[in-house]
Short mmCIF file of N, CA and C in Angstrom, two decimals:
data_model
loop_
_atom_site.label_atom_id
_atom_site.label_comp_id
_atom_site.label_asym_id
_atom_site.label_seq_id
_atom_site.Cartn_x
_atom_site.Cartn_y
_atom_site.Cartn_z
N MET A 1 120.52 30.16 111.58
CA MET A 1 120.89 29.09 110.68
C MET A 1 120.10 27.85 111.08
N ALA A 2 119.67 27.08 110.11
CA ALA A 2 118.92 25.86 110.36
C ALA A 2 119.48 24.73 109.51
N CYS A 3 119.06 23.55 109.81
CA CYS A 3 119.42 22.37 109.01
C CYS A 3 118.28 22.03 108.07
N ARG A 4 118.55 21.22 107.07
CA ARG A 4 117.50 20.65 106.25
C ARG A 4 117.87 19.21 105.95
N ILE A 5 116.89 18.41 105.65
CA ILE A 5 117.12 17.01 105.37
C ILE A 5 117.73 16.89 103.97
N THR A 6 118.90 16.27 103.89
CA THR A 6 119.59 16.09 102.62
C THR A 6 119.62 14.64 102.18
N GLU A 7 119.52 13.72 103.14
CA GLU A 7 119.55 12.30 102.83
C GLU A 7 118.60 11.54 103.73
N LEU A 8 117.95 10.54 103.17
CA LEU A 8 117.17 9.58 103.94
C LEU A 8 117.79 8.23 103.67
N VAL A 9 118.00 7.43 104.71
CA VAL A 9 118.62 6.12 104.56
C VAL A 9 117.56 5.06 104.86
N LEU A 10 117.42 4.12 103.94
CA LEU A 10 116.45 3.06 104.08
C LEU A 10 117.18 1.72 104.04
N ASP A 11 117.13 0.99 105.15
CA ASP A 11 117.72 -0.35 105.18
C ASP A 11 116.86 -1.27 104.32
N CYS A 12 117.52 -2.14 103.56
CA CYS A 12 116.77 -3.04 102.69
C CYS A 12 117.60 -4.28 102.38
N ARG A 13 116.92 -5.33 101.93
CA ARG A 13 117.60 -6.57 101.58
C ARG A 13 118.17 -6.53 100.17
N GLU A 14 117.49 -5.82 99.25
CA GLU A 14 117.91 -5.78 97.85
C GLU A 14 118.00 -4.33 97.35
N PRO A 15 119.13 -3.66 97.63
CA PRO A 15 119.28 -2.26 97.22
C PRO A 15 119.08 -2.02 95.72
N GLU A 16 119.56 -2.91 94.88
CA GLU A 16 119.40 -2.72 93.43
C GLU A 16 117.92 -2.69 93.05
N LYS A 17 117.15 -3.62 93.58
CA LYS A 17 115.72 -3.71 93.27
C LYS A 17 114.98 -2.46 93.77
N LEU A 18 115.28 -2.04 95.01
CA LEU A 18 114.60 -0.86 95.55
C LEU A 18 115.07 0.41 94.86
N ALA A 19 116.33 0.47 94.46
CA ALA A 19 116.82 1.65 93.73
C ALA A 19 116.05 1.80 92.43
N ALA A 20 115.85 0.70 91.72
CA ALA A 20 115.10 0.76 90.46
C ALA A 20 113.67 1.23 90.72
N PHE A 21 113.04 0.71 91.76
CA PHE A 21 111.67 1.10 92.09
C PHE A 21 111.59 2.59 92.42
N TRP A 22 112.41 3.05 93.37
CA TRP A 22 112.32 4.44 93.81
C TRP A 22 112.80 5.41 92.73
N CYS A 23 113.73 5.00 91.87
CA CYS A 23 114.11 5.85 90.73
C CYS A 23 112.90 6.05 89.82
N GLU A 24 112.14 5.01 89.57
CA GLU A 24 110.94 5.11 88.75
C GLU A 24 109.89 6.00 89.42
N VAL A 25 109.67 5.80 90.71
CA VAL A 25 108.66 6.57 91.44
C VAL A 25 109.01 8.06 91.48
N LEU A 26 110.26 8.37 91.79
CA LEU A 26 110.67 9.75 92.05
C LEU A 26 111.35 10.44 90.87
N ASP A 27 111.52 9.73 89.75
CA ASP A 27 112.28 10.24 88.62
C ASP A 27 113.71 10.59 89.06
N TYR A 28 114.29 9.70 89.85
CA TYR A 28 115.65 9.85 90.34
C TYR A 28 116.58 9.01 89.46
N VAL A 29 117.88 9.21 89.66
CA VAL A 29 118.91 8.42 89.00
C VAL A 29 119.87 7.90 90.07
N VAL A 30 120.61 6.86 89.73
CA VAL A 30 121.65 6.37 90.63
C VAL A 30 122.78 7.38 90.63
N LEU A 31 123.14 7.86 91.80
CA LEU A 31 124.21 8.84 91.94
C LEU A 31 125.53 8.21 92.35
N GLU A 32 125.44 7.14 93.16
CA GLU A 32 126.66 6.55 93.68
C GLU A 32 126.38 5.15 94.20
N LYS A 33 127.35 4.29 94.02
CA LYS A 33 127.31 2.96 94.61
C LYS A 33 128.56 2.81 95.46
N GLU A 34 128.37 2.43 96.70
CA GLU A 34 129.50 2.22 97.61
C GLU A 34 129.28 0.90 98.32
N GLY A 35 130.04 -0.12 97.95
CA GLY A 35 129.79 -1.45 98.48
C GLY A 35 128.42 -1.91 98.02
N ASP A 36 127.60 -2.33 98.97
CA ASP A 36 126.23 -2.76 98.67
C ASP A 36 125.23 -1.61 98.72
N ASP A 37 125.67 -0.43 99.13
CA ASP A 37 124.76 0.71 99.28
C ASP A 37 124.64 1.48 97.97
N ILE A 38 123.45 2.00 97.71
CA ILE A 38 123.20 2.78 96.50
C ILE A 38 122.54 4.09 96.88
N ALA A 39 123.10 5.19 96.42
CA ALA A 39 122.50 6.51 96.64
C ALA A 39 121.80 6.93 95.35
N ILE A 40 120.54 7.30 95.47
CA ILE A 40 119.79 7.79 94.32
C ILE A 40 119.31 9.20 94.62
N GLY A 41 119.09 9.96 93.56
CA GLY A 41 118.63 11.33 93.77
C GLY A 41 118.29 11.98 92.45
N PRO A 42 117.96 13.27 92.51
CA PRO A 42 117.63 14.00 91.28
C PRO A 42 118.85 14.12 90.38
N GLN A 43 118.59 14.35 89.09
CA GLN A 43 119.66 14.46 88.09
C GLN A 43 120.78 15.41 88.53
N GLU A 44 120.40 16.52 89.17
CA GLU A 44 121.41 17.51 89.54
C GLU A 44 122.28 17.08 90.71
N GLY A 45 121.93 15.96 91.36
CA GLY A 45 122.78 15.40 92.40
C GLY A 45 122.52 15.95 93.78
N PHE A 46 123.49 15.78 94.64
CA PHE A 46 123.41 16.14 96.05
C PHE A 46 123.37 17.65 96.26
N GLY A 47 122.62 18.07 97.25
CA GLY A 47 122.63 19.47 97.66
C GLY A 47 121.47 20.29 97.15
N GLY A 48 120.63 19.71 96.31
CA GLY A 48 119.47 20.45 95.82
C GLY A 48 118.32 20.44 96.83
N LEU A 49 117.16 20.80 96.36
CA LEU A 49 116.00 20.86 97.25
C LEU A 49 115.45 19.50 97.63
N GLN A 50 115.66 18.49 96.77
CA GLN A 50 115.14 17.16 97.06
C GLN A 50 116.21 16.33 97.76
N PRO A 51 115.82 15.56 98.78
CA PRO A 51 116.82 14.74 99.48
C PRO A 51 117.26 13.54 98.66
N ILE A 52 118.46 13.09 98.94
CA ILE A 52 119.01 11.86 98.38
C ILE A 52 118.41 10.70 99.18
N LEU A 53 118.18 9.57 98.53
CA LEU A 53 117.72 8.36 99.20
C LEU A 53 118.85 7.34 99.11
N VAL A 54 119.33 6.89 100.26
CA VAL A 54 120.40 5.90 100.31
C VAL A 54 119.77 4.56 100.69
N LEU A 55 119.93 3.58 99.83
CA LEU A 55 119.41 2.24 100.06
C LEU A 55 120.56 1.41 100.60
N SER A 56 120.47 1.07 101.87
CA SER A 56 121.57 0.43 102.58
C SER A 56 121.25 -1.04 102.83
N ARG A 57 122.11 -1.91 102.34
CA ARG A 57 121.86 -3.34 102.45
C ARG A 57 121.95 -3.84 103.88
N THR A 58 120.96 -4.67 104.26
CA THR A 58 120.96 -5.33 105.56
C THR A 58 120.33 -6.70 105.39
N ASP A 59 120.72 -7.62 106.25
CA ASP A 59 120.10 -8.95 106.25
C ASP A 59 119.03 -9.06 107.31
N GLU A 60 118.89 -8.01 108.13
CA GLU A 60 117.88 -8.03 109.18
C GLU A 60 116.51 -7.78 108.57
N PRO A 61 115.54 -8.64 108.89
CA PRO A 61 114.20 -8.43 108.31
C PRO A 61 113.51 -7.21 108.90
N LYS A 62 112.63 -6.62 108.11
CA LYS A 62 111.79 -5.52 108.60
C LYS A 62 110.78 -6.11 109.57
N ASN A 63 110.69 -5.52 110.74
CA ASN A 63 109.74 -5.99 111.74
C ASN A 63 108.73 -4.91 112.04
N GLY A 64 107.53 -5.07 111.53
CA GLY A 64 106.46 -4.14 111.84
C GLY A 64 106.56 -2.83 111.09
N LYS A 65 105.74 -1.90 111.49
CA LYS A 65 105.64 -0.60 110.85
C LYS A 65 106.88 0.24 111.13
N LEU A 66 107.37 0.91 110.09
CA LEU A 66 108.51 1.80 110.27
C LEU A 66 108.08 3.03 111.07
N PRO A 67 108.96 3.59 111.90
CA PRO A 67 108.60 4.79 112.64
C PRO A 67 108.59 6.04 111.76
N LEU A 68 109.08 5.93 110.54
CA LEU A 68 109.11 7.04 109.60
C LEU A 68 108.69 6.49 108.25
N HIS A 69 107.88 7.23 107.53
CA HIS A 69 107.54 6.78 106.18
C HIS A 69 107.58 7.98 105.24
N ILE A 70 107.59 7.67 103.96
CA ILE A 70 107.68 8.68 102.92
C ILE A 70 106.29 8.99 102.38
N ASP A 71 105.99 10.26 102.17
CA ASP A 71 104.77 10.68 101.49
C ASP A 71 105.19 11.26 100.14
N VAL A 72 104.44 10.90 99.09
CA VAL A 72 104.72 11.42 97.76
C VAL A 72 103.48 12.10 97.19
N ASN A 73 103.71 13.03 96.30
CA ASN A 73 102.64 13.73 95.58
C ASN A 73 102.96 13.66 94.10
N ALA A 74 101.94 13.52 93.29
CA ALA A 74 102.13 13.55 91.84
C ALA A 74 102.55 14.95 91.42
N THR A 75 103.31 15.02 90.32
CA THR A 75 103.73 16.32 89.81
C THR A 75 103.08 16.66 88.47
N ASP A 76 102.64 15.64 87.73
CA ASP A 76 102.16 15.91 86.38
C ASP A 76 100.86 15.19 86.02
N ARG A 77 100.17 14.67 87.01
CA ARG A 77 98.91 13.97 86.75
C ARG A 77 98.08 13.94 88.03
N GLU A 78 96.84 13.56 87.89
CA GLU A 78 95.95 13.47 89.04
C GLU A 78 96.28 12.23 89.87
N GLN A 79 95.79 12.21 91.09
CA GLN A 79 96.11 11.15 92.04
C GLN A 79 95.79 9.75 91.51
N GLU A 80 94.63 9.56 90.90
CA GLU A 80 94.25 8.23 90.41
C GLU A 80 95.21 7.73 89.33
N ALA A 81 95.60 8.61 88.42
CA ALA A 81 96.55 8.22 87.38
C ALA A 81 97.92 7.90 87.98
N GLU A 82 98.30 8.66 88.99
CA GLU A 82 99.59 8.41 89.65
C GLU A 82 99.53 7.08 90.40
N LEU A 83 98.41 6.79 91.02
CA LEU A 83 98.24 5.51 91.71
C LEU A 83 98.47 4.36 90.74
N GLU A 84 97.87 4.43 89.58
CA GLU A 84 98.04 3.38 88.58
C GLU A 84 99.51 3.25 88.15
N ARG A 85 100.20 4.38 88.01
CA ARG A 85 101.61 4.36 87.63
C ARG A 85 102.46 3.69 88.71
N LEU A 86 102.18 4.02 89.98
CA LEU A 86 102.94 3.44 91.09
C LEU A 86 102.69 1.94 91.21
N LEU A 87 101.45 1.52 91.04
CA LEU A 87 101.14 0.09 91.09
C LEU A 87 101.83 -0.65 89.96
N ALA A 88 101.87 -0.06 88.78
CA ALA A 88 102.56 -0.68 87.64
C ALA A 88 104.06 -0.76 87.88
N ALA A 89 104.61 0.17 88.66
CA ALA A 89 106.05 0.18 88.96
C ALA A 89 106.43 -0.86 90.02
N GLY A 90 105.43 -1.42 90.71
CA GLY A 90 105.73 -2.44 91.71
C GLY A 90 105.21 -2.16 93.11
N ALA A 91 104.56 -1.01 93.30
CA ALA A 91 103.95 -0.73 94.61
C ALA A 91 102.73 -1.63 94.77
N ARG A 92 102.31 -1.78 96.01
CA ARG A 92 101.06 -2.51 96.27
C ARG A 92 100.32 -1.79 97.40
N HIS A 93 99.03 -2.02 97.45
CA HIS A 93 98.23 -1.42 98.52
C HIS A 93 98.65 -2.02 99.86
N ALA A 94 98.63 -1.20 100.90
CA ALA A 94 98.98 -1.65 102.24
C ALA A 94 97.89 -1.23 103.21
N ASP A 95 97.63 -2.06 104.18
CA ASP A 95 96.62 -1.77 105.19
C ASP A 95 97.31 -1.49 106.51
N VAL A 96 97.20 -0.25 106.95
CA VAL A 96 97.76 0.14 108.25
C VAL A 96 96.65 0.60 109.19
N GLY A 97 95.42 0.18 108.86
CA GLY A 97 94.29 0.53 109.70
C GLY A 97 93.48 1.71 109.20
N GLN A 98 93.70 2.12 107.97
CA GLN A 98 92.95 3.24 107.43
C GLN A 98 91.47 2.83 107.25
N THR A 99 90.60 3.83 107.19
CA THR A 99 89.16 3.57 107.08
C THR A 99 88.69 3.45 105.64
N GLY A 100 89.45 3.98 104.70
CA GLY A 100 89.03 4.02 103.31
C GLY A 100 88.47 5.38 102.93
N ASP A 101 88.26 6.24 103.91
CA ASP A 101 87.76 7.59 103.66
C ASP A 101 88.88 8.62 103.56
N GLU A 102 90.11 8.19 103.74
CA GLU A 102 91.24 9.11 103.70
C GLU A 102 91.44 9.64 102.29
N PRO A 103 91.95 10.86 102.17
CA PRO A 103 92.22 11.42 100.83
C PRO A 103 93.59 10.99 100.28
N TRP A 104 94.20 9.97 100.85
CA TRP A 104 95.48 9.46 100.40
C TRP A 104 95.40 7.94 100.29
N TYR A 105 96.39 7.38 99.61
CA TYR A 105 96.51 5.93 99.50
C TYR A 105 97.74 5.47 100.25
N VAL A 106 97.60 4.41 101.03
CA VAL A 106 98.74 3.80 101.70
C VAL A 106 99.22 2.67 100.80
N LEU A 107 100.50 2.73 100.45
CA LEU A 107 101.11 1.75 99.56
C LEU A 107 102.35 1.18 100.23
N ALA A 108 102.91 0.15 99.63
CA ALA A 108 104.17 -0.42 100.10
C ALA A 108 105.08 -0.62 98.90
N ASP A 109 106.37 -0.40 99.12
CA ASP A 109 107.34 -0.65 98.06
C ASP A 109 107.58 -2.16 97.95
N PRO A 110 108.42 -2.63 97.05
CA PRO A 110 108.61 -4.07 96.88
C PRO A 110 109.11 -4.82 98.11
N GLU A 111 109.69 -4.12 99.09
CA GLU A 111 110.13 -4.78 100.32
C GLU A 111 109.16 -4.57 101.47
N GLY A 112 108.01 -3.94 101.20
CA GLY A 112 107.00 -3.78 102.23
C GLY A 112 107.07 -2.50 103.03
N ASN A 113 107.94 -1.57 102.66
CA ASN A 113 108.04 -0.29 103.35
C ASN A 113 106.86 0.59 102.94
N GLU A 114 106.07 1.01 103.92
CA GLU A 114 104.89 1.80 103.63
C GLU A 114 105.25 3.21 103.20
N PHE A 115 104.45 3.74 102.28
CA PHE A 115 104.52 5.14 101.90
C PHE A 115 103.13 5.56 101.47
N CYS A 116 102.87 6.86 101.45
CA CYS A 116 101.55 7.35 101.10
C CYS A 116 101.60 8.20 99.84
N LEU A 117 100.58 8.02 99.02
CA LEU A 117 100.36 8.88 97.87
C LEU A 117 99.29 9.88 98.27
N LEU A 118 99.69 11.15 98.39
CA LEU A 118 98.77 12.20 98.81
C LEU A 118 97.97 12.71 97.62
N ARG A 119 96.93 13.47 97.91
CA ARG A 119 96.00 13.90 96.87
C ARG A 119 96.53 15.04 96.01
N SER A 120 97.16 16.02 96.61
CA SER A 120 97.55 17.24 95.89
C SER A 120 98.69 17.01 94.92
N ARG A 121 98.63 17.73 93.79
CA ARG A 121 99.75 17.76 92.87
C ARG A 121 100.68 18.87 93.30
N VAL A 122 101.98 18.64 93.12
CA VAL A 122 102.96 19.69 93.42
C VAL A 122 103.78 19.94 92.17
N SER A 123 104.38 21.12 92.10
CA SER A 123 105.22 21.42 90.94
C SER A 123 106.68 21.34 91.32
#
């Protein structure tokens, strides 16, 4: 028997704003609101193959690079088109020391949390 990741928790200053961003990026919906925390996930809810993302309100500022980041892959378009979609949704380019020759893009969400857009499409 093994475990699998079912939830990722991201501390943030504005859970509503980040929930809207990540719902757009991942085609997720709001599943639950508890106090200031918001759980988002796939339409089918908790327990499926995709993990739930819990946006947990904090007043503590983000300091430096996160020890964990999210990687995403496009599902229905090529990487360049997906990059344009993510930028339009509120992502921005981030510099973490990449050379520019990488086959991925380093981006940041509206609160500055880095994530990568990988090259391959997944189904």
